[in-house]
Short mmCIF file of C-alpha atoms in Angstrom, two decimals:
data_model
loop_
_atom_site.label_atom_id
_atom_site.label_comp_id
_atom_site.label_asym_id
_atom_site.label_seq_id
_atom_site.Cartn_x
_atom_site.Cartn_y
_atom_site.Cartn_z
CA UNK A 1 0.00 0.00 0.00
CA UNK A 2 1.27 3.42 -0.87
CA UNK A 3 1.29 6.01 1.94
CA UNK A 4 0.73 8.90 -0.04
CA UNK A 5 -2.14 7.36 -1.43
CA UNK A 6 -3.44 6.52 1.82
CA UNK A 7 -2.59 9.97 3.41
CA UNK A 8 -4.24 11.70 0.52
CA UNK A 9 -7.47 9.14 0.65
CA UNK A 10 -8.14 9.85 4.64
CA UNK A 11 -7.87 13.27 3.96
CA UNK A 12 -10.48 13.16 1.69
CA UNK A 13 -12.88 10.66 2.77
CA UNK A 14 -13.04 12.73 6.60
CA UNK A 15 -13.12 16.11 4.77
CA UNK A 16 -10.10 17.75 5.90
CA UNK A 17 -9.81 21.34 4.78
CA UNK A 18 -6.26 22.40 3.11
CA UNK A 19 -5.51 26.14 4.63
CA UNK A 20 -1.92 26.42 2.92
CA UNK A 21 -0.13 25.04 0.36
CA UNK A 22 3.37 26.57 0.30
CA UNK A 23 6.16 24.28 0.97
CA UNK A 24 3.96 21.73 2.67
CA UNK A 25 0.55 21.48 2.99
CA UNK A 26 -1.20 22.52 5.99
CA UNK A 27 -4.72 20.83 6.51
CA UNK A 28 -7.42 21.31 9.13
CA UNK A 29 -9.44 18.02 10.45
CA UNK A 30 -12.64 17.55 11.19
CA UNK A 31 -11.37 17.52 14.57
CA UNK A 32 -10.05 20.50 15.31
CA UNK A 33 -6.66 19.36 14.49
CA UNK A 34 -3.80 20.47 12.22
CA UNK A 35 -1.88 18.30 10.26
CA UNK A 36 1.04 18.62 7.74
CA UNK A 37 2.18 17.27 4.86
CA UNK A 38 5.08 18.33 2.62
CA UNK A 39 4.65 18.17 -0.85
CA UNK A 40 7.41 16.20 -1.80
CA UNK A 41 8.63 13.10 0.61
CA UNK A 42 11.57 12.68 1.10
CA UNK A 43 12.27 8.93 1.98
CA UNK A 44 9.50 5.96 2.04
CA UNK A 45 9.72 6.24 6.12
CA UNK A 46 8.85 9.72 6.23
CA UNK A 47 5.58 9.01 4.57
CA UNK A 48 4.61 6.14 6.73
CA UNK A 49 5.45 7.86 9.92
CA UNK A 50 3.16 11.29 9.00
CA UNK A 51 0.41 8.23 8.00
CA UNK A 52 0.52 6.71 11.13
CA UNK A 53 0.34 10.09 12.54
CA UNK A 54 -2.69 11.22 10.54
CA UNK A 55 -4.22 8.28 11.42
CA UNK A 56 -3.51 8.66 15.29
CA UNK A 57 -5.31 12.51 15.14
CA UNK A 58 -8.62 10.98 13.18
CA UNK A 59 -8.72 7.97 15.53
CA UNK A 60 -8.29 5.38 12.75
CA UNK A 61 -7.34 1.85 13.68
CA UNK A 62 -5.75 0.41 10.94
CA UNK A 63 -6.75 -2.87 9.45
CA UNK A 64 -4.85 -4.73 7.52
CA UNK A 65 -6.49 -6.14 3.84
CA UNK A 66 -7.59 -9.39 5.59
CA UNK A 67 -9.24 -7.89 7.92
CA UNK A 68 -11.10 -4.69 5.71
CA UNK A 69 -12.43 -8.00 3.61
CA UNK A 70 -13.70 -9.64 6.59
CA UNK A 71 -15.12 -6.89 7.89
CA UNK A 72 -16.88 -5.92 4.57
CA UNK A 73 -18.41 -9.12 4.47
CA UNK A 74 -19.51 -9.65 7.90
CA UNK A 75 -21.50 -6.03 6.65
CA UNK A 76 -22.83 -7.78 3.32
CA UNK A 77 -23.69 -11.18 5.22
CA UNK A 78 -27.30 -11.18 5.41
CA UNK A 79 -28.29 -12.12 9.31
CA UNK A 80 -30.34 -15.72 9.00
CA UNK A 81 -33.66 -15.60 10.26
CA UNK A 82 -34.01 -17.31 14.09
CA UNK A 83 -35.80 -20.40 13.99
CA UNK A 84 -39.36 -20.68 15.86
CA UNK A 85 -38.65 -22.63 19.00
CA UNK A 86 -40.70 -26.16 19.27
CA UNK A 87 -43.20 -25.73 22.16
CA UNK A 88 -42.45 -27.51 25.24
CA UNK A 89 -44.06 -31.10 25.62
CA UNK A 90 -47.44 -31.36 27.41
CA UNK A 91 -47.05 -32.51 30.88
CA UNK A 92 -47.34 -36.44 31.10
CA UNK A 93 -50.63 -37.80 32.94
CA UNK A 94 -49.99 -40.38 34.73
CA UNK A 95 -52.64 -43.43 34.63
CA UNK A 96 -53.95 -44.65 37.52
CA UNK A 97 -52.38 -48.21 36.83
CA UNK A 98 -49.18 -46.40 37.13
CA UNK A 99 -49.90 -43.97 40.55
CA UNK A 100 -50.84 -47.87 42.53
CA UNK A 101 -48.15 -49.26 41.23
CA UNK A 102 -45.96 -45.88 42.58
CA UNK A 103 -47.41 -46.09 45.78
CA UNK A 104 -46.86 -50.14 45.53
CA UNK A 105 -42.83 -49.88 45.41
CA UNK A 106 -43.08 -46.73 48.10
CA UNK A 107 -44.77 -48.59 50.27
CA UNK A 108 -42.32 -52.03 50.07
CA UNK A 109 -39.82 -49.60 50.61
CA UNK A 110 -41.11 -48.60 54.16
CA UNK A 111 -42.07 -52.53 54.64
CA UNK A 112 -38.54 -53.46 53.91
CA UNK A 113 -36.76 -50.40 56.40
CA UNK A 114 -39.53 -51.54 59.06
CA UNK A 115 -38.56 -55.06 58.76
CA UNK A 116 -34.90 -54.66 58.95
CA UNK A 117 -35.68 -52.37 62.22
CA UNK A 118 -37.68 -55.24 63.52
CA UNK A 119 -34.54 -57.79 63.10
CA UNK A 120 -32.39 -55.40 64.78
CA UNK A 121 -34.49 -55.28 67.81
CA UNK A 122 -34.92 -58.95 67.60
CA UNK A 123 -31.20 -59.35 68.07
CA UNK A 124 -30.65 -57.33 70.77
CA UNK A 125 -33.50 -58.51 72.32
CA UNK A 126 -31.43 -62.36 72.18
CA UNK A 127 -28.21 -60.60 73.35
CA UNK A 128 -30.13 -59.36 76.46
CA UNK A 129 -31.41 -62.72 77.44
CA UNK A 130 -27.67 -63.91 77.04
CA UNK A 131 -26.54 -61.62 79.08
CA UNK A 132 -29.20 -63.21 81.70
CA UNK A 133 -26.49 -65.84 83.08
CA UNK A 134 -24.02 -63.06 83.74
CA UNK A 135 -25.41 -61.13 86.10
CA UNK A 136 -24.97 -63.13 88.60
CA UNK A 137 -20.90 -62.58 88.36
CA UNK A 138 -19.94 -59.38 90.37
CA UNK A 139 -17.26 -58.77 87.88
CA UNK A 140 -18.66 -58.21 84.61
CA UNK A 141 -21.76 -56.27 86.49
CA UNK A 142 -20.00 -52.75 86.35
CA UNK A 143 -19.40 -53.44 82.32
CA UNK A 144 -23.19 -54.93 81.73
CA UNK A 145 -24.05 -51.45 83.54
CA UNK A 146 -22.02 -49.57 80.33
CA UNK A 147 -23.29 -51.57 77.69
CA UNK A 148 -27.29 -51.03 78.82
CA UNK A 149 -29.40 -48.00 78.97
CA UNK A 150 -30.47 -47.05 82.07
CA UNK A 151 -34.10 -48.26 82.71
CA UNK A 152 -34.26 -47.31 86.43
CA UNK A 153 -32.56 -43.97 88.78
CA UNK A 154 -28.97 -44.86 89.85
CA UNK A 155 -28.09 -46.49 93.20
CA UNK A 156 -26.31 -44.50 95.42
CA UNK A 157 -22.32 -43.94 95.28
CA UNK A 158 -20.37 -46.83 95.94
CA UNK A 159 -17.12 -47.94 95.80
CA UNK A 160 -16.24 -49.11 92.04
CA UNK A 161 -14.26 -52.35 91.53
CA UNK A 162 -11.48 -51.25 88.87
CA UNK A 163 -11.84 -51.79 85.67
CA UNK A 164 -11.70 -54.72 83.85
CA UNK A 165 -7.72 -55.19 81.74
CA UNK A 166 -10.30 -55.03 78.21
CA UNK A 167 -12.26 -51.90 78.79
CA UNK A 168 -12.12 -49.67 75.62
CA UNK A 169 -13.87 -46.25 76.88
CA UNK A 170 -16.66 -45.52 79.43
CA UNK A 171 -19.05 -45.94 76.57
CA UNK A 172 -18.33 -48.94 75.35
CA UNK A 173 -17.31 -52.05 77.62
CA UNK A 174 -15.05 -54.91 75.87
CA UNK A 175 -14.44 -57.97 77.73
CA UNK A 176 -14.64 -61.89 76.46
CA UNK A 177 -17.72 -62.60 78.22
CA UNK A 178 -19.82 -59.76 76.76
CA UNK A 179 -18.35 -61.00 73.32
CA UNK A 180 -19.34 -64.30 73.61
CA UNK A 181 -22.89 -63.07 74.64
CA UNK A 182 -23.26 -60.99 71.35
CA UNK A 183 -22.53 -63.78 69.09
CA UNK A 184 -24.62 -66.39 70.71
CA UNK A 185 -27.38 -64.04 69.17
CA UNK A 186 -26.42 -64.61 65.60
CA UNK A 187 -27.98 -68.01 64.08
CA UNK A 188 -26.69 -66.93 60.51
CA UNK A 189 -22.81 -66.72 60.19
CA UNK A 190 -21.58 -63.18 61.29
CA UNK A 191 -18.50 -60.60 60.96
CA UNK A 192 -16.69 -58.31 63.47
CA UNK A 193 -18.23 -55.32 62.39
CA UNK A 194 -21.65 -57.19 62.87
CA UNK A 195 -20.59 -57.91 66.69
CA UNK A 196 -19.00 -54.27 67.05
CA UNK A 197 -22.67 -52.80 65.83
CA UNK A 198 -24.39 -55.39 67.96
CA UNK A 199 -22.57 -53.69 71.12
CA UNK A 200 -22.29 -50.55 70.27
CA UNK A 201 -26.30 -50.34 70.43
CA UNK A 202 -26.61 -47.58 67.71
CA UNK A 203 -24.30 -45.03 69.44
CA UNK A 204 -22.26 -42.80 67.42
CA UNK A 205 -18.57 -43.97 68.16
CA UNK A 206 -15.52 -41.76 67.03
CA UNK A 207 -13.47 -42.97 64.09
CA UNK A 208 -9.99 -43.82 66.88
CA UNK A 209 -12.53 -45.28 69.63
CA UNK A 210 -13.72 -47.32 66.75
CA UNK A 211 -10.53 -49.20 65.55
CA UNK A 212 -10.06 -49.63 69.06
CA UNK A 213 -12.69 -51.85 70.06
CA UNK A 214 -12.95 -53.55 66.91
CA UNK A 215 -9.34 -54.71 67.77
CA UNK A 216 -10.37 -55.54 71.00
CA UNK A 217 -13.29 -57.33 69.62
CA UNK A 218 -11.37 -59.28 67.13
CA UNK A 219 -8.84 -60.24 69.63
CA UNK A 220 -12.05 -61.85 72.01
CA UNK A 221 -12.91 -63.45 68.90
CA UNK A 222 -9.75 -65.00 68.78
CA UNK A 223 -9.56 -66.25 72.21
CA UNK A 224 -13.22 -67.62 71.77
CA UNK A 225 -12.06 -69.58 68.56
CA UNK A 226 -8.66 -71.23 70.34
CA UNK A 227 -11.07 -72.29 73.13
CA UNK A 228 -13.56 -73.98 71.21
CA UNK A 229 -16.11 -71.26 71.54
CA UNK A 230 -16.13 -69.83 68.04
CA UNK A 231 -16.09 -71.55 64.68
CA UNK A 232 -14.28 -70.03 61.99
CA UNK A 233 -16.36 -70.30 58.97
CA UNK A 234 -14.20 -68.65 56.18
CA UNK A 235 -10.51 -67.30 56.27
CA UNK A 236 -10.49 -63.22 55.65
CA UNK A 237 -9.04 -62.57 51.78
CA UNK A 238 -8.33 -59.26 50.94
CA UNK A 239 -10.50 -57.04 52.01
CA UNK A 240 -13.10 -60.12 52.84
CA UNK A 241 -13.39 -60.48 56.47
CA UNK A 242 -12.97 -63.55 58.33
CA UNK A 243 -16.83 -65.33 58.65
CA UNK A 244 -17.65 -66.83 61.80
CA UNK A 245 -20.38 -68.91 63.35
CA UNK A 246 -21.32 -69.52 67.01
CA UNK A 247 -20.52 -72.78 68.47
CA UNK A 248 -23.32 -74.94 69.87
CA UNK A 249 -23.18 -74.56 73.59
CA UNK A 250 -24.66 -77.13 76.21
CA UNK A 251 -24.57 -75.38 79.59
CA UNK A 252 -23.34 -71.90 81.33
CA UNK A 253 -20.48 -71.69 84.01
CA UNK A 254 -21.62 -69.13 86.26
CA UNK A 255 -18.61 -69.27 88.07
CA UNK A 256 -16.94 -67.92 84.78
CA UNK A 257 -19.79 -66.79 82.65
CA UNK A 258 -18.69 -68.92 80.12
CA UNK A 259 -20.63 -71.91 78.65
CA UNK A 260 -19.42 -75.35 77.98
CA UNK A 261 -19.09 -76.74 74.44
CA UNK A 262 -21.85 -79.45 73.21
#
């Protein structure tokens, strides 16, 4: 592109008015603005720079051909016309085949939570008549008091045996004999979590407490199964943990709390 051509066209097309022409050319802009232009330039650069310059007093941005053809055809490029938008969907009725059979599954659902609640209390309800034998054994009375909710005012202050060697926290009692109660009440093969939720009676128990007694439960466990009390029904795998069943027991020790295997 030629400068001087360009100067000269700017000039024109924003109606700048010349007010001398001696040795250069003095025009007025639109603007207010004076700018000047000699008549004959006298190096290629000289001509560029007073462009750039005339084009920095009219506030022209300059495009370069690429861009002045995009821009002209953006202008010529008809808009498209917007397309009518589809109207929404009518609302779906539902039959009333389909509401029964809605309120069918919802109420299953409730039958099925209600149900599992019932089995819950079932099992506790066995682990409190297996606790039965044990109360007669001063010992484990302080940890039976732990484990149950109190039906009844406490009896006055008196002077507290220690604590049994097992005992986890004052929430939750550990000791063989309470373990051995809790899975007496399973007649379908159980875990370790299963006896930790069994005796911790739907308490909330924090996340360090918890991997305490479970260890202490699993080591009871242990004990249990070396004396004969516990049958190991499947070796833990992986992540798998170790099934157990109870052991058939014939009678109850009171002297120990223990019972005696069939």
């Amino acid at each position: 592109m030629n400068a001087a051509t360009e100067i000269d066209r700017l000039l024109d097309e924003h109606g700048a008015v010349l007010l001398r022409d001696d040795k250069h050319r003095v025009y007025r802009l639109p603007n207010g603005q004076k700018f000047t232009s000699p008549k004959t330039p006298s190096d290629h650069r000289s001509m560029r720079n007073n462009l750039s310059s005339l084009r920095h007093a009219l506030g022209v941005v300059h495009q370069t051909p690429n861009q002045e053809g995009e821009r002209k055809m953006q202008q010529q490029r008809p808009t498209p016309p917007t397309a009518p938008q589809p109207a929404p969907p009518p609302p779906k009725v539902e039959s009333l085949k389909e509401r029964i059979e809605a309120a069918i599954a919802s109420e299953e659902a409730i039958q099925e939570k209600l149900l599992a609640e019932a089995q819950a209390h079932e099992r506790k309800v066995h682990m409190l008549k297996a606790l039965l034998p044990f109360t007669d054994d001063p010992a484990t009375e302080d940890a039976l008091r732990g484990v149950l909710p109190a039906v009844e005012p406490p009896a006055p202050a008196r002077p507290v045996a220690p604590a049994p060697p097992d005992a986890i926290t004052e929430r939750v009692q550990v000791t063989r004999q309470l373990v051995l109660a809790a899975t007496q009440t399973f007649d379908d093969p159980f875990t370790v979590n299963d006896v930790l939720s069994l005796m911790a009676n739907g308490r909330q128990i924090d996340s360090n407490e918890r991997v305490r007694v479970r260890a202490s439960i699993a080591q009871a466990m242990m004990t249990l199964h070396e004396r004969g009390e516990l049958i190991k029904e499947q070796e833990h795998f992986g992540r798998r943990q170790t099934i157990w069943r109870k052991a058939e027991l014939n009678g109850t020790n009171h002297s120990n709390g223990v019972g005696t295997r069939a």
